[in-house]
mmCIF file with all atom_site columns, C-alpha atoms in Angstrom:
data_model
loop_
_atom_site.group_PDB
_atom_site.id
_atom_site.type_symbol
_atom_site.label_atom_id
_atom_site.label_alt_id
_atom_site.label_comp_id
_atom_site.label_asym_id
_atom_site.label_entity_id
_atom_site.label_seq_id
_atom_site.pdbx_PDB_ins_code
_atom_site.Cartn_x
_atom_site.Cartn_y
_atom_site.Cartn_z
_atom_site.occupancy
_atom_site.B_iso_or_equiv
_atom_site.pdbx_formal_charge
_atom_site.auth_seq_id
_atom_site.auth_comp_id
_atom_site.auth_asym_id
_atom_site.auth_atom_id
_atom_site.pdbx_PDB_model_num
ATOM 1   C CA . MET A 1 1   ? -36.173 10.185  -2.354  1.00 33.00 ? 1   MET A CA 1
ATOM 2   C CA . LEU A 1 2   ? -36.582 7.708   -5.172  1.00 44.00 ? 2   LEU A CA 1
ATOM 3   C CA . SER A 1 3   ? -39.030 4.848   -4.748  1.00 45.00 ? 3   SER A CA 1
ATOM 4   C CA . THR A 1 4   ? -36.249 2.256   -4.563  1.00 56.00 ? 4   THR A CA 1
ATOM 5   C CA . GLY A 1 5   ? -34.619 4.142   -1.702  1.00 58.00 ? 5   GLY A CA 1
ATOM 6   C CA . LEU A 1 6   ? -31.782 5.652   -3.721  1.00 62.00 ? 6   LEU A CA 1
ATOM 7   C CA . PRO A 1 7   ? -30.584 8.989   -2.285  1.00 57.00 ? 7   PRO A CA 1
ATOM 8   C CA . GLN A 1 8   ? -31.060 11.942  -4.598  1.00 50.00 ? 8   GLN A CA 1
ATOM 9   C CA . GLY A 1 9   ? -27.983 12.433  -6.772  1.00 53.00 ? 9   GLY A CA 1
ATOM 10  C CA . SER A 1 10  ? -26.639 8.938   -6.088  1.00 58.00 ? 10  SER A CA 1
ATOM 11  C CA . VAL A 1 11  ? -27.480 7.445   -9.479  1.00 60.00 ? 11  VAL A CA 1
ATOM 12  C CA . PRO A 1 12  ? -24.297 7.488   -11.579 1.00 61.00 ? 12  PRO A CA 1
ATOM 13  C CA . LYS A 1 13  ? -24.332 8.678   -15.172 1.00 57.00 ? 13  LYS A CA 1
ATOM 14  C CA . LEU A 1 14  ? -23.848 5.884   -17.663 1.00 61.00 ? 14  LEU A CA 1
ATOM 15  C CA . GLU A 1 15  ? -20.713 6.365   -19.718 1.00 56.00 ? 15  GLU A CA 1
ATOM 16  C CA . ARG A 1 16  ? -21.359 6.005   -23.449 1.00 55.00 ? 16  ARG A CA 1
ATOM 17  C CA . PRO A 1 17  ? -18.475 3.758   -24.589 1.00 58.00 ? 17  PRO A CA 1
ATOM 18  C CA . GLY A 1 18  ? -18.937 0.013   -24.245 1.00 64.00 ? 18  GLY A CA 1
ATOM 19  C CA . PRO A 1 19  ? -21.938 -2.355  -24.330 1.00 83.00 ? 19  PRO A CA 1
ATOM 20  C CA . LEU A 1 20  ? -24.990 -1.040  -22.501 1.00 88.00 ? 20  LEU A CA 1
ATOM 21  C CA . ARG A 1 21  ? -25.280 -4.147  -20.319 1.00 88.00 ? 21  ARG A CA 1
ATOM 22  C CA . ASP A 1 22  ? -21.729 -3.584  -19.050 1.00 92.00 ? 22  ASP A CA 1
ATOM 23  C CA . ARG A 1 23  ? -22.403 0.074   -18.267 1.00 93.00 ? 23  ARG A CA 1
ATOM 24  C CA . VAL A 1 24  ? -25.577 -0.826  -16.387 1.00 95.00 ? 24  VAL A CA 1
ATOM 25  C CA . TYR A 1 25  ? -23.667 -3.531  -14.500 1.00 95.00 ? 25  TYR A CA 1
ATOM 26  C CA . GLU A 1 26  ? -20.966 -1.058  -13.451 1.00 94.00 ? 26  GLU A CA 1
ATOM 27  C CA . ALA A 1 27  ? -23.566 1.515   -12.377 1.00 95.00 ? 27  ALA A CA 1
ATOM 28  C CA . LEU A 1 28  ? -25.480 -0.985  -10.241 1.00 96.00 ? 28  LEU A CA 1
ATOM 29  C CA . LEU A 1 29  ? -22.274 -2.401  -8.756  1.00 95.00 ? 29  LEU A CA 1
ATOM 30  C CA . GLU A 1 30  ? -21.172 1.095   -7.754  1.00 92.00 ? 30  GLU A CA 1
ATOM 31  C CA . LEU A 1 31  ? -24.546 1.748   -6.116  1.00 94.00 ? 31  LEU A CA 1
ATOM 32  C CA . ILE A 1 32  ? -24.230 -1.503  -4.167  1.00 94.00 ? 32  ILE A CA 1
ATOM 33  C CA . THR A 1 33  ? -20.594 -0.932  -3.217  1.00 92.00 ? 33  THR A CA 1
ATOM 34  C CA . THR A 1 34  ? -21.314 2.546   -1.859  1.00 88.00 ? 34  THR A CA 1
ATOM 35  C CA . ARG A 1 35  ? -24.462 1.224   -0.136  1.00 90.00 ? 35  ARG A CA 1
ATOM 36  C CA . ALA A 1 36  ? -26.743 3.632   -1.961  1.00 92.00 ? 36  ALA A CA 1
ATOM 37  C CA . LEU A 1 37  ? -28.491 0.290   -2.514  1.00 95.00 ? 37  LEU A CA 1
ATOM 38  C CA . GLN A 1 38  ? -28.486 -1.334  0.912   1.00 93.00 ? 38  GLN A CA 1
ATOM 39  C CA . PRO A 1 39  ? -27.961 -5.039  1.725   1.00 94.00 ? 39  PRO A CA 1
ATOM 40  C CA . GLY A 1 40  ? -31.330 -6.752  1.631   1.00 95.00 ? 40  GLY A CA 1
ATOM 41  C CA . GLN A 1 41  ? -32.941 -4.052  -0.503  1.00 96.00 ? 41  GLN A CA 1
ATOM 42  C CA . HIS A 1 42  ? -35.437 -5.194  -3.135  1.00 97.00 ? 42  HIS A CA 1
ATOM 43  C CA . LEU A 1 43  ? -34.267 -4.371  -6.663  1.00 97.00 ? 43  LEU A CA 1
ATOM 44  C CA . VAL A 1 44  ? -37.168 -3.696  -9.027  1.00 95.00 ? 44  VAL A CA 1
ATOM 45  C CA . GLU A 1 45  ? -36.113 -3.948  -12.674 1.00 94.00 ? 45  GLU A CA 1
ATOM 46  C CA . SER A 1 46  ? -38.575 -1.355  -13.970 1.00 94.00 ? 46  SER A CA 1
ATOM 47  C CA . GLU A 1 47  ? -37.604 1.214   -11.343 1.00 95.00 ? 47  GLU A CA 1
ATOM 48  C CA . LEU A 1 48  ? -33.879 0.717   -11.825 1.00 95.00 ? 48  LEU A CA 1
ATOM 49  C CA . ALA A 1 49  ? -34.344 0.969   -15.585 1.00 94.00 ? 49  ALA A CA 1
ATOM 50  C CA . GLY A 1 50  ? -36.197 4.247   -15.125 1.00 93.00 ? 50  GLY A CA 1
ATOM 51  C CA . HIS A 1 51  ? -33.533 5.706   -12.858 1.00 92.00 ? 51  HIS A CA 1
ATOM 52  C CA . LEU A 1 52  ? -30.755 4.714   -15.273 1.00 93.00 ? 52  LEU A CA 1
ATOM 53  C CA . GLY A 1 53  ? -32.653 5.736   -18.395 1.00 93.00 ? 53  GLY A CA 1
ATOM 54  C CA . VAL A 1 54  ? -32.489 2.324   -20.062 1.00 94.00 ? 54  VAL A CA 1
ATOM 55  C CA . SER A 1 55  ? -34.822 -0.559  -20.910 1.00 93.00 ? 55  SER A CA 1
ATOM 56  C CA . ARG A 1 56  ? -35.396 -3.460  -18.521 1.00 93.00 ? 56  ARG A CA 1
ATOM 57  C CA . GLN A 1 57  ? -33.344 -5.940  -20.582 1.00 95.00 ? 57  GLN A CA 1
ATOM 58  C CA . PRO A 1 58  ? -29.831 -4.616  -19.731 1.00 95.00 ? 58  PRO A CA 1
ATOM 59  C CA . VAL A 1 59  ? -30.934 -4.262  -16.099 1.00 96.00 ? 59  VAL A CA 1
ATOM 60  C CA . ARG A 1 60  ? -32.063 -7.883  -16.077 1.00 95.00 ? 60  ARG A CA 1
ATOM 61  C CA . GLU A 1 61  ? -28.764 -8.991  -17.613 1.00 96.00 ? 61  GLU A CA 1
ATOM 62  C CA . ALA A 1 62  ? -26.785 -6.936  -15.101 1.00 96.00 ? 62  ALA A CA 1
ATOM 63  C CA . LEU A 1 63  ? -28.731 -8.394  -12.172 1.00 96.00 ? 63  LEU A CA 1
ATOM 64  C CA . GLN A 1 64  ? -28.057 -11.919 -13.420 1.00 96.00 ? 64  GLN A CA 1
ATOM 65  C CA . ARG A 1 65  ? -24.331 -11.177 -13.618 1.00 96.00 ? 65  ARG A CA 1
ATOM 66  C CA . LEU A 1 66  ? -24.370 -9.594  -10.158 1.00 97.00 ? 66  LEU A CA 1
ATOM 67  C CA . ASN A 1 67  ? -26.135 -12.694 -8.863  1.00 97.00 ? 67  ASN A CA 1
ATOM 68  C CA . THR A 1 68  ? -23.413 -14.920 -10.326 1.00 96.00 ? 68  THR A CA 1
ATOM 69  C CA . GLU A 1 69  ? -20.763 -12.791 -8.604  1.00 95.00 ? 69  GLU A CA 1
ATOM 70  C CA . GLY A 1 70  ? -22.539 -12.822 -5.238  1.00 94.00 ? 70  GLY A CA 1
ATOM 71  C CA . TRP A 1 71  ? -23.647 -9.179  -5.092  1.00 96.00 ? 71  TRP A CA 1
ATOM 72  C CA . VAL A 1 72  ? -27.340 -9.887  -5.690  1.00 97.00 ? 72  VAL A CA 1
ATOM 73  C CA . ASP A 1 73  ? -29.651 -12.716 -4.632  1.00 97.00 ? 73  ASP A CA 1
ATOM 74  C CA . LEU A 1 74  ? -32.336 -13.820 -7.110  1.00 96.00 ? 74  LEU A CA 1
ATOM 75  C CA . ARG A 1 75  ? -35.221 -15.387 -5.187  1.00 95.00 ? 75  ARG A CA 1
ATOM 76  C CA . PRO A 1 76  ? -37.895 -17.419 -6.998  1.00 92.00 ? 76  PRO A CA 1
ATOM 77  C CA . ALA A 1 77  ? -41.254 -15.604 -7.155  1.00 90.00 ? 77  ALA A CA 1
ATOM 78  C CA . GLN A 1 78  ? -39.778 -12.672 -5.183  1.00 94.00 ? 78  GLN A CA 1
ATOM 79  C CA . GLY A 1 79  ? -37.246 -11.015 -7.440  1.00 94.00 ? 79  GLY A CA 1
ATOM 80  C CA . ALA A 1 80  ? -33.771 -9.581  -6.913  1.00 96.00 ? 80  ALA A CA 1
ATOM 81  C CA . PHE A 1 81  ? -32.333 -8.367  -3.611  1.00 97.00 ? 81  PHE A CA 1
ATOM 82  C CA . VAL A 1 82  ? -28.965 -6.899  -2.672  1.00 97.00 ? 82  VAL A CA 1
ATOM 83  C CA . HIS A 1 83  ? -26.982 -9.670  -1.010  1.00 96.00 ? 83  HIS A CA 1
ATOM 84  C CA . GLU A 1 84  ? -26.695 -9.482  2.774   1.00 93.00 ? 84  GLU A CA 1
ATOM 85  C CA . PRO A 1 85  ? -23.154 -10.605 3.631   1.00 90.00 ? 85  PRO A CA 1
ATOM 86  C CA . THR A 1 86  ? -22.745 -12.960 6.558   1.00 91.00 ? 86  THR A CA 1
ATOM 87  C CA . GLU A 1 87  ? -20.190 -12.311 9.268   1.00 92.00 ? 87  GLU A CA 1
ATOM 88  C CA . ALA A 1 88  ? -18.235 -15.338 8.029   1.00 94.00 ? 88  ALA A CA 1
ATOM 89  C CA . GLU A 1 89  ? -18.108 -13.971 4.470   1.00 93.00 ? 89  GLU A CA 1
ATOM 90  C CA . ALA A 1 90  ? -16.826 -10.629 5.701   1.00 91.00 ? 90  ALA A CA 1
ATOM 91  C CA . ASP A 1 91  ? -14.288 -12.232 7.998   1.00 92.00 ? 91  ASP A CA 1
ATOM 92  C CA . GLN A 1 92  ? -12.879 -14.461 5.272   1.00 94.00 ? 92  GLN A CA 1
ATOM 93  C CA . LEU A 1 93  ? -12.496 -11.615 2.802   1.00 93.00 ? 93  LEU A CA 1
ATOM 94  C CA . LEU A 1 94  ? -11.014 -9.148  5.290   1.00 92.00 ? 94  LEU A CA 1
ATOM 95  C CA . THR A 1 95  ? -8.566  -11.803 6.485   1.00 93.00 ? 95  THR A CA 1
ATOM 96  C CA . VAL A 1 96  ? -7.367  -12.371 2.921   1.00 94.00 ? 96  VAL A CA 1
ATOM 97  C CA . ARG A 1 97  ? -7.127  -8.615  2.484   1.00 94.00 ? 97  ARG A CA 1
ATOM 98  C CA . THR A 1 98  ? -4.790  -8.438  5.494   1.00 95.00 ? 98  THR A CA 1
ATOM 99  C CA . LEU A 1 99  ? -2.456  -11.009 3.958   1.00 95.00 ? 99  LEU A CA 1
ATOM 100 C CA . LEU A 1 100 ? -2.335  -9.239  0.578   1.00 96.00 ? 100 LEU A CA 1
ATOM 101 C CA . GLU A 1 101 ? -1.909  -5.744  1.948   1.00 96.00 ? 101 GLU A CA 1
ATOM 102 C CA . ALA A 1 102 ? 0.722   -6.673  4.529   1.00 97.00 ? 102 ALA A CA 1
ATOM 103 C CA . GLU A 1 103 ? 2.893   -8.098  1.749   1.00 97.00 ? 103 GLU A CA 1
ATOM 104 C CA . ALA A 1 104 ? 2.213   -5.029  -0.410  1.00 97.00 ? 104 ALA A CA 1
ATOM 105 C CA . ALA A 1 105 ? 3.386   -2.790  2.420   1.00 98.00 ? 105 ALA A CA 1
ATOM 106 C CA . ARG A 1 106 ? 6.599   -4.785  2.784   1.00 98.00 ? 106 ARG A CA 1
ATOM 107 C CA . LEU A 1 107 ? 7.339   -4.549  -0.922  1.00 98.00 ? 107 LEU A CA 1
ATOM 108 C CA . ALA A 1 108 ? 6.462   -0.852  -0.992  1.00 98.00 ? 108 ALA A CA 1
ATOM 109 C CA . ALA A 1 109 ? 9.002   -0.243  1.785   1.00 98.00 ? 109 ALA A CA 1
ATOM 110 C CA . ALA A 1 110 ? 11.625  -2.030  -0.279  1.00 97.00 ? 110 ALA A CA 1
ATOM 111 C CA . ASN A 1 111 ? 10.865  -0.262  -3.557  1.00 94.00 ? 111 ASN A CA 1
ATOM 112 C CA . THR A 1 112 ? 9.350   3.191   -2.988  1.00 94.00 ? 112 THR A CA 1
ATOM 113 C CA . GLY A 1 113 ? 11.200  6.414   -3.796  1.00 93.00 ? 113 GLY A CA 1
ATOM 114 C CA . THR A 1 114 ? 10.496  10.008  -2.833  1.00 94.00 ? 114 THR A CA 1
ATOM 115 C CA . SER A 1 115 ? 7.802   10.569  -5.472  1.00 96.00 ? 115 SER A CA 1
ATOM 116 C CA . GLY A 1 116 ? 5.827   7.584   -4.193  1.00 96.00 ? 116 GLY A CA 1
ATOM 117 C CA . ILE A 1 117 ? 6.059   8.863   -0.626  1.00 97.00 ? 117 ILE A CA 1
ATOM 118 C CA . ALA A 1 118 ? 4.799   12.257  -1.800  1.00 97.00 ? 118 ALA A CA 1
ATOM 119 C CA . ASP A 1 119 ? 1.824   10.590  -3.502  1.00 97.00 ? 119 ASP A CA 1
ATOM 120 C CA . LEU A 1 120 ? 0.929   8.738   -0.298  1.00 98.00 ? 120 LEU A CA 1
ATOM 121 C CA . GLU A 1 121 ? 1.206   11.905  1.772   1.00 98.00 ? 121 GLU A CA 1
ATOM 122 C CA . GLU A 1 122 ? -1.072  13.760  -0.636  1.00 98.00 ? 122 GLU A CA 1
ATOM 123 C CA . LEU A 1 123 ? -3.702  11.030  -0.439  1.00 98.00 ? 123 LEU A CA 1
ATOM 124 C CA . CYS A 1 124 ? -3.416  10.974  3.336   1.00 97.00 ? 124 CYS A CA 1
ATOM 125 C CA . ALA A 1 125 ? -4.028  14.725  3.490   1.00 97.00 ? 125 ALA A CA 1
ATOM 126 C CA . GLU A 1 126 ? -7.118  14.287  1.304   1.00 97.00 ? 126 GLU A CA 1
ATOM 127 C CA . GLY A 1 127 ? -8.408  11.542  3.581   1.00 96.00 ? 127 GLY A CA 1
ATOM 128 C CA . GLU A 1 128 ? -7.843  13.612  6.700   1.00 97.00 ? 128 GLU A CA 1
ATOM 129 C CA . ALA A 1 129 ? -9.730  16.508  5.111   1.00 97.00 ? 129 ALA A CA 1
ATOM 130 C CA . ALA A 1 130 ? -12.628 14.201  4.228   1.00 95.00 ? 130 ALA A CA 1
ATOM 131 C CA . VAL A 1 131 ? -12.823 12.966  7.817   1.00 95.00 ? 131 VAL A CA 1
ATOM 132 C CA . ALA A 1 132 ? -12.706 16.536  9.142   1.00 95.00 ? 132 ALA A CA 1
ATOM 133 C CA . ALA A 1 133 ? -15.589 17.441  6.813   1.00 96.00 ? 133 ALA A CA 1
ATOM 134 C CA . ASP A 1 134 ? -17.503 14.273  7.832   1.00 93.00 ? 134 ASP A CA 1
ATOM 135 C CA . ASP A 1 135 ? -17.650 13.319  4.148   1.00 94.00 ? 135 ASP A CA 1
ATOM 136 C CA . VAL A 1 136 ? -17.914 9.540   4.441   1.00 91.00 ? 136 VAL A CA 1
ATOM 137 C CA . ASP A 1 137 ? -18.124 8.893   0.702   1.00 89.00 ? 137 ASP A CA 1
ATOM 138 C CA . ALA A 1 138 ? -14.944 10.892  0.062   1.00 93.00 ? 138 ALA A CA 1
ATOM 139 C CA . ALA A 1 139 ? -13.179 9.205   2.987   1.00 92.00 ? 139 ALA A CA 1
ATOM 140 C CA . VAL A 1 140 ? -14.058 5.738   1.674   1.00 91.00 ? 140 VAL A CA 1
ATOM 141 C CA . ALA A 1 141 ? -12.993 6.603   -1.873  1.00 91.00 ? 141 ALA A CA 1
ATOM 142 C CA . THR A 1 142 ? -9.718  8.148   -0.713  1.00 94.00 ? 142 THR A CA 1
ATOM 143 C CA . ASN A 1 143 ? -9.020  5.191   1.561   1.00 93.00 ? 143 ASN A CA 1
ATOM 144 C CA . ALA A 1 144 ? -9.399  2.887   -1.446  1.00 92.00 ? 144 ALA A CA 1
ATOM 145 C CA . ARG A 1 145 ? -7.062  5.082   -3.507  1.00 95.00 ? 145 ARG A CA 1
ATOM 146 C CA . PHE A 1 146 ? -4.479  5.104   -0.704  1.00 96.00 ? 146 PHE A CA 1
ATOM 147 C CA . HIS A 1 147 ? -4.423  1.330   -0.439  1.00 96.00 ? 147 HIS A CA 1
ATOM 148 C CA . ALA A 1 148 ? -4.356  0.990   -4.230  1.00 95.00 ? 148 ALA A CA 1
ATOM 149 C CA . LYS A 1 149 ? -1.334  3.289   -4.312  1.00 97.00 ? 149 LYS A CA 1
ATOM 150 C CA . VAL A 1 150 ? 0.514   1.151   -1.760  1.00 97.00 ? 150 VAL A CA 1
ATOM 151 C CA . MET A 1 151 ? -0.288  -1.866  -3.913  1.00 97.00 ? 151 MET A CA 1
ATOM 152 C CA . ASP A 1 152 ? 0.996   -0.035  -6.983  1.00 97.00 ? 152 ASP A CA 1
ATOM 153 C CA . LEU A 1 153 ? 4.223   0.913   -5.200  1.00 97.00 ? 153 LEU A CA 1
ATOM 154 C CA . ALA A 1 154 ? 4.750   -2.739  -4.258  1.00 97.00 ? 154 ALA A CA 1
ATOM 155 C CA . GLY A 1 155 ? 5.478   -3.404  -7.927  1.00 95.00 ? 155 GLY A CA 1
ATOM 156 C CA . ASN A 1 156 ? 4.110   -6.964  -7.960  1.00 97.00 ? 156 ASN A CA 1
ATOM 157 C CA . THR A 1 157 ? 1.630   -7.473  -10.800 1.00 96.00 ? 157 THR A CA 1
ATOM 158 C CA . VAL A 1 158 ? 0.220   -10.763 -9.539  1.00 96.00 ? 158 VAL A CA 1
ATOM 159 C CA . LEU A 1 159 ? -0.310  -9.350  -6.069  1.00 96.00 ? 159 LEU A CA 1
ATOM 160 C CA . ALA A 1 160 ? -2.060  -6.311  -7.582  1.00 94.00 ? 160 ALA A CA 1
ATOM 161 C CA . GLU A 1 161 ? -4.347  -8.539  -9.647  1.00 94.00 ? 161 GLU A CA 1
ATOM 162 C CA . LEU A 1 162 ? -5.340  -10.550 -6.574  1.00 93.00 ? 162 LEU A CA 1
ATOM 163 C CA . ALA A 1 163 ? -5.981  -7.357  -4.584  1.00 93.00 ? 163 ALA A CA 1
ATOM 164 C CA . ALA A 1 164 ? -8.148  -5.971  -7.384  1.00 90.00 ? 164 ALA A CA 1
ATOM 165 C CA . GLN A 1 165 ? -10.418 -9.001  -7.062  1.00 88.00 ? 165 GLN A CA 1
ATOM 166 C CA . VAL A 1 166 ? -11.291 -8.090  -3.464  1.00 91.00 ? 166 VAL A CA 1
ATOM 167 C CA . ASP A 1 167 ? -11.091 -4.288  -3.684  1.00 89.00 ? 167 ASP A CA 1
ATOM 168 C CA . ARG A 1 168 ? -14.793 -3.703  -4.401  1.00 89.00 ? 168 ARG A CA 1
ATOM 169 C CA . ARG A 1 169 ? -15.891 -5.914  -1.506  1.00 91.00 ? 169 ARG A CA 1
ATOM 170 C CA . VAL A 1 170 ? -13.398 -4.273  0.841   1.00 90.00 ? 170 VAL A CA 1
ATOM 171 C CA . ARG A 1 171 ? -15.053 -0.916  0.042   1.00 87.00 ? 171 ARG A CA 1
ATOM 172 C CA . TRP A 1 172 ? -18.465 -2.526  0.643   1.00 90.00 ? 172 TRP A CA 1
ATOM 173 C CA . TYR A 1 173 ? -17.445 -3.700  4.100   1.00 89.00 ? 173 TYR A CA 1
ATOM 174 C CA . TYR A 1 174 ? -15.495 -0.545  4.946   1.00 88.00 ? 174 TYR A CA 1
ATOM 175 C CA . THR A 1 175 ? -18.295 1.930   4.151   1.00 87.00 ? 175 THR A CA 1
ATOM 176 C CA . PRO A 1 176 ? -20.481 1.202   7.225   1.00 87.00 ? 176 PRO A CA 1
ATOM 177 C CA . VAL A 1 177 ? -17.505 1.570   9.598   1.00 89.00 ? 177 VAL A CA 1
ATOM 178 C CA . ALA A 1 178 ? -15.693 4.457   7.901   1.00 87.00 ? 178 ALA A CA 1
ATOM 179 C CA . ARG A 1 179 ? -17.076 7.037   10.316  1.00 88.00 ? 179 ARG A CA 1
ATOM 180 C CA . GLN A 1 180 ? -16.175 4.872   13.324  1.00 89.00 ? 180 GLN A CA 1
ATOM 181 C CA . ARG A 1 181 ? -12.641 4.351   12.046  1.00 91.00 ? 181 ARG A CA 1
ATOM 182 C CA . GLY A 1 182 ? -12.450 8.081   11.345  1.00 88.00 ? 182 GLY A CA 1
ATOM 183 C CA . GLN A 1 183 ? -9.236  9.928   12.114  1.00 89.00 ? 183 GLN A CA 1
ATOM 184 C CA . GLN A 1 184 ? -7.580  6.880   13.688  1.00 93.00 ? 184 GLN A CA 1
ATOM 185 C CA . SER A 1 185 ? -7.475  5.180   10.305  1.00 94.00 ? 185 SER A CA 1
ATOM 186 C CA . TRP A 1 186 ? -5.495  8.073   8.851   1.00 96.00 ? 186 TRP A CA 1
ATOM 187 C CA . ILE A 1 187 ? -3.152  8.182   11.849  1.00 96.00 ? 187 ILE A CA 1
ATOM 188 C CA . GLU A 1 188 ? -2.365  4.567   11.021  1.00 97.00 ? 188 GLU A CA 1
ATOM 189 C CA . HIS A 1 189 ? -1.843  5.549   7.380   1.00 97.00 ? 189 HIS A CA 1
ATOM 190 C CA . ARG A 1 190 ? 0.669   8.186   8.520   1.00 97.00 ? 190 ARG A CA 1
ATOM 191 C CA . ASP A 1 191 ? 2.503   5.511   10.520  1.00 98.00 ? 191 ASP A CA 1
ATOM 192 C CA . LEU A 1 192 ? 2.617   3.340   7.404   1.00 98.00 ? 192 LEU A CA 1
ATOM 193 C CA . ILE A 1 193 ? 4.022   6.165   5.300   1.00 98.00 ? 193 ILE A CA 1
ATOM 194 C CA . ALA A 1 194 ? 6.753   6.707   7.891   1.00 98.00 ? 194 ALA A CA 1
ATOM 195 C CA . ALA A 1 195 ? 7.693   3.018   7.813   1.00 98.00 ? 195 ALA A CA 1
ATOM 196 C CA . ILE A 1 196 ? 7.773   2.955   4.006   1.00 98.00 ? 196 ILE A CA 1
ATOM 197 C CA . ALA A 1 197 ? 9.823   6.169   3.876   1.00 97.00 ? 197 ALA A CA 1
ATOM 198 C CA . ALA A 1 198 ? 12.308  4.630   6.332   1.00 97.00 ? 198 ALA A CA 1
ATOM 199 C CA . ARG A 1 199 ? 12.474  1.530   4.103   1.00 97.00 ? 199 ARG A CA 1
ATOM 200 C CA . ASP A 1 200 ? 11.634  -0.541  7.166   1.00 98.00 ? 200 ASP A CA 1
ATOM 201 C CA . GLU A 1 201 ? 10.031  -3.613  5.634   1.00 98.00 ? 201 GLU A CA 1
ATOM 202 C CA . GLN A 1 202 ? 9.248   -5.328  8.935   1.00 98.00 ? 202 GLN A CA 1
ATOM 203 C CA . ARG A 1 203 ? 7.673   -2.222  10.443  1.00 98.00 ? 203 ARG A CA 1
ATOM 204 C CA . ALA A 1 204 ? 5.606   -1.531  7.304   1.00 98.00 ? 204 ALA A CA 1
ATOM 205 C CA . THR A 1 205 ? 4.309   -5.092  7.383   1.00 98.00 ? 205 THR A CA 1
ATOM 206 C CA . GLU A 1 206 ? 3.362   -4.842  11.051  1.00 98.00 ? 206 GLU A CA 1
ATOM 207 C CA . VAL A 1 207 ? 1.655   -1.461  10.669  1.00 98.00 ? 207 VAL A CA 1
ATOM 208 C CA . MET A 1 208 ? -0.417  -2.610  7.691   1.00 97.00 ? 208 MET A CA 1
ATOM 209 C CA . ARG A 1 209 ? -1.378  -5.872  9.356   1.00 96.00 ? 209 ARG A CA 1
ATOM 210 C CA . THR A 1 210 ? -2.492  -4.033  12.494  1.00 96.00 ? 210 THR A CA 1
ATOM 211 C CA . HIS A 1 211 ? -4.311  -1.413  10.423  1.00 95.00 ? 211 HIS A CA 1
ATOM 212 C CA . THR A 1 212 ? -6.343  -3.922  8.411   1.00 94.00 ? 212 THR A CA 1
ATOM 213 C CA . GLU A 1 213 ? -7.052  -5.984  11.520  1.00 94.00 ? 213 GLU A CA 1
ATOM 214 C CA . HIS A 1 214 ? -8.494  -2.889  13.198  1.00 92.00 ? 214 HIS A CA 1
ATOM 215 C CA . THR A 1 215 ? -10.903 -2.510  10.283  1.00 91.00 ? 215 THR A CA 1
ATOM 216 C CA . ARG A 1 216 ? -11.884 -6.180  10.452  1.00 92.00 ? 216 ARG A CA 1
ATOM 217 C CA . ARG A 1 217 ? -12.600 -6.007  14.173  1.00 92.00 ? 217 ARG A CA 1
ATOM 218 C CA . THR A 1 218 ? -14.494 -2.732  13.816  1.00 91.00 ? 218 THR A CA 1
ATOM 219 C CA . TYR A 1 219 ? -16.691 -4.277  11.139  1.00 89.00 ? 219 TYR A CA 1
ATOM 220 C CA . HIS A 1 220 ? -17.626 -7.190  13.388  1.00 90.00 ? 220 HIS A CA 1
ATOM 221 C CA . ALA A 1 221 ? -18.304 -4.829  16.324  1.00 88.00 ? 221 ALA A CA 1
ATOM 222 C CA . ARG A 1 222 ? -20.545 -2.464  14.283  1.00 84.00 ? 222 ARG A CA 1
ATOM 223 C CA . PRO A 1 223 ? -24.252 -2.046  15.070  1.00 81.00 ? 223 PRO A CA 1
ATOM 224 C CA . ARG A 1 224 ? -26.022 -4.855  13.211  1.00 71.00 ? 224 ARG A CA 1
ATOM 225 C CA . ASP A 1 225 ? -28.352 -2.458  11.373  1.00 62.00 ? 225 ASP A CA 1
ATOM 226 C CA . GLN A 1 226 ? -25.396 -1.237  9.273   1.00 56.00 ? 226 GLN A CA 1
#
C-alpha cells in the first residue's frame, strides 16, 4: 500500500504526448473518479509526484486546476484534499443526468439501426460478466461506455456535449453504489435495449428515467462511509 493510500497498481501510466501538466491532471482526475483517491483524502504533492514519476510543479498545477473544477479542496495551511461531495451536489448532478439521458434514450429509439443495437447488446454482455466476476471497476467502466453509446446513438451533438460535462462526476457517484446496483442495473439496460430496438420512444424514455432514478436513490441510501 502506498503512503497516500493508493491501491497497488492503481496509479495510471502517464501518456507521453501533450503537456506534462495536462497528463498529470488527467492521471489525478482518473484516480479521483475511480475513488483510488477517496473523498476527503489528503493529497501530498511530493508523494503524488513520486508515484507519478514527475516533479512537484506539474502536480501543483494539476491540483490548482482540480480545485477550480471542484474535484479538490485547497485549504489554507493544510494543503489539498479530495473534495467530499454533499448530498445536494450529488442530487443536483444526478437529476440533470436523468434529464439528459432520458432524452438521449428517446432519440436513440428514433434513430438506431441494427448495428447500434448489436453494440448495446455487446456492452450489456460485458457488464453482466463484470458483475458476475464481482469486478466493480470493470462494471463501472462498462456502464459508462453503455450510456455513452446510447448518447452517441441519439445523434444530437449538443446533447452529447452537455452529457460529457457530467460524465466524470456520474462515474464518481456511481462507483460506491455499483456493487449494490449489481445485476439489476444490467436488467434495466436490457429493458432499454428492447425499447430502443422496438423504436418505442416513449418506453425508452420511461425506462431510462426509471433507471437513472434508481441510481440516484441508491446513492442517497448508501452507507455514509462510502
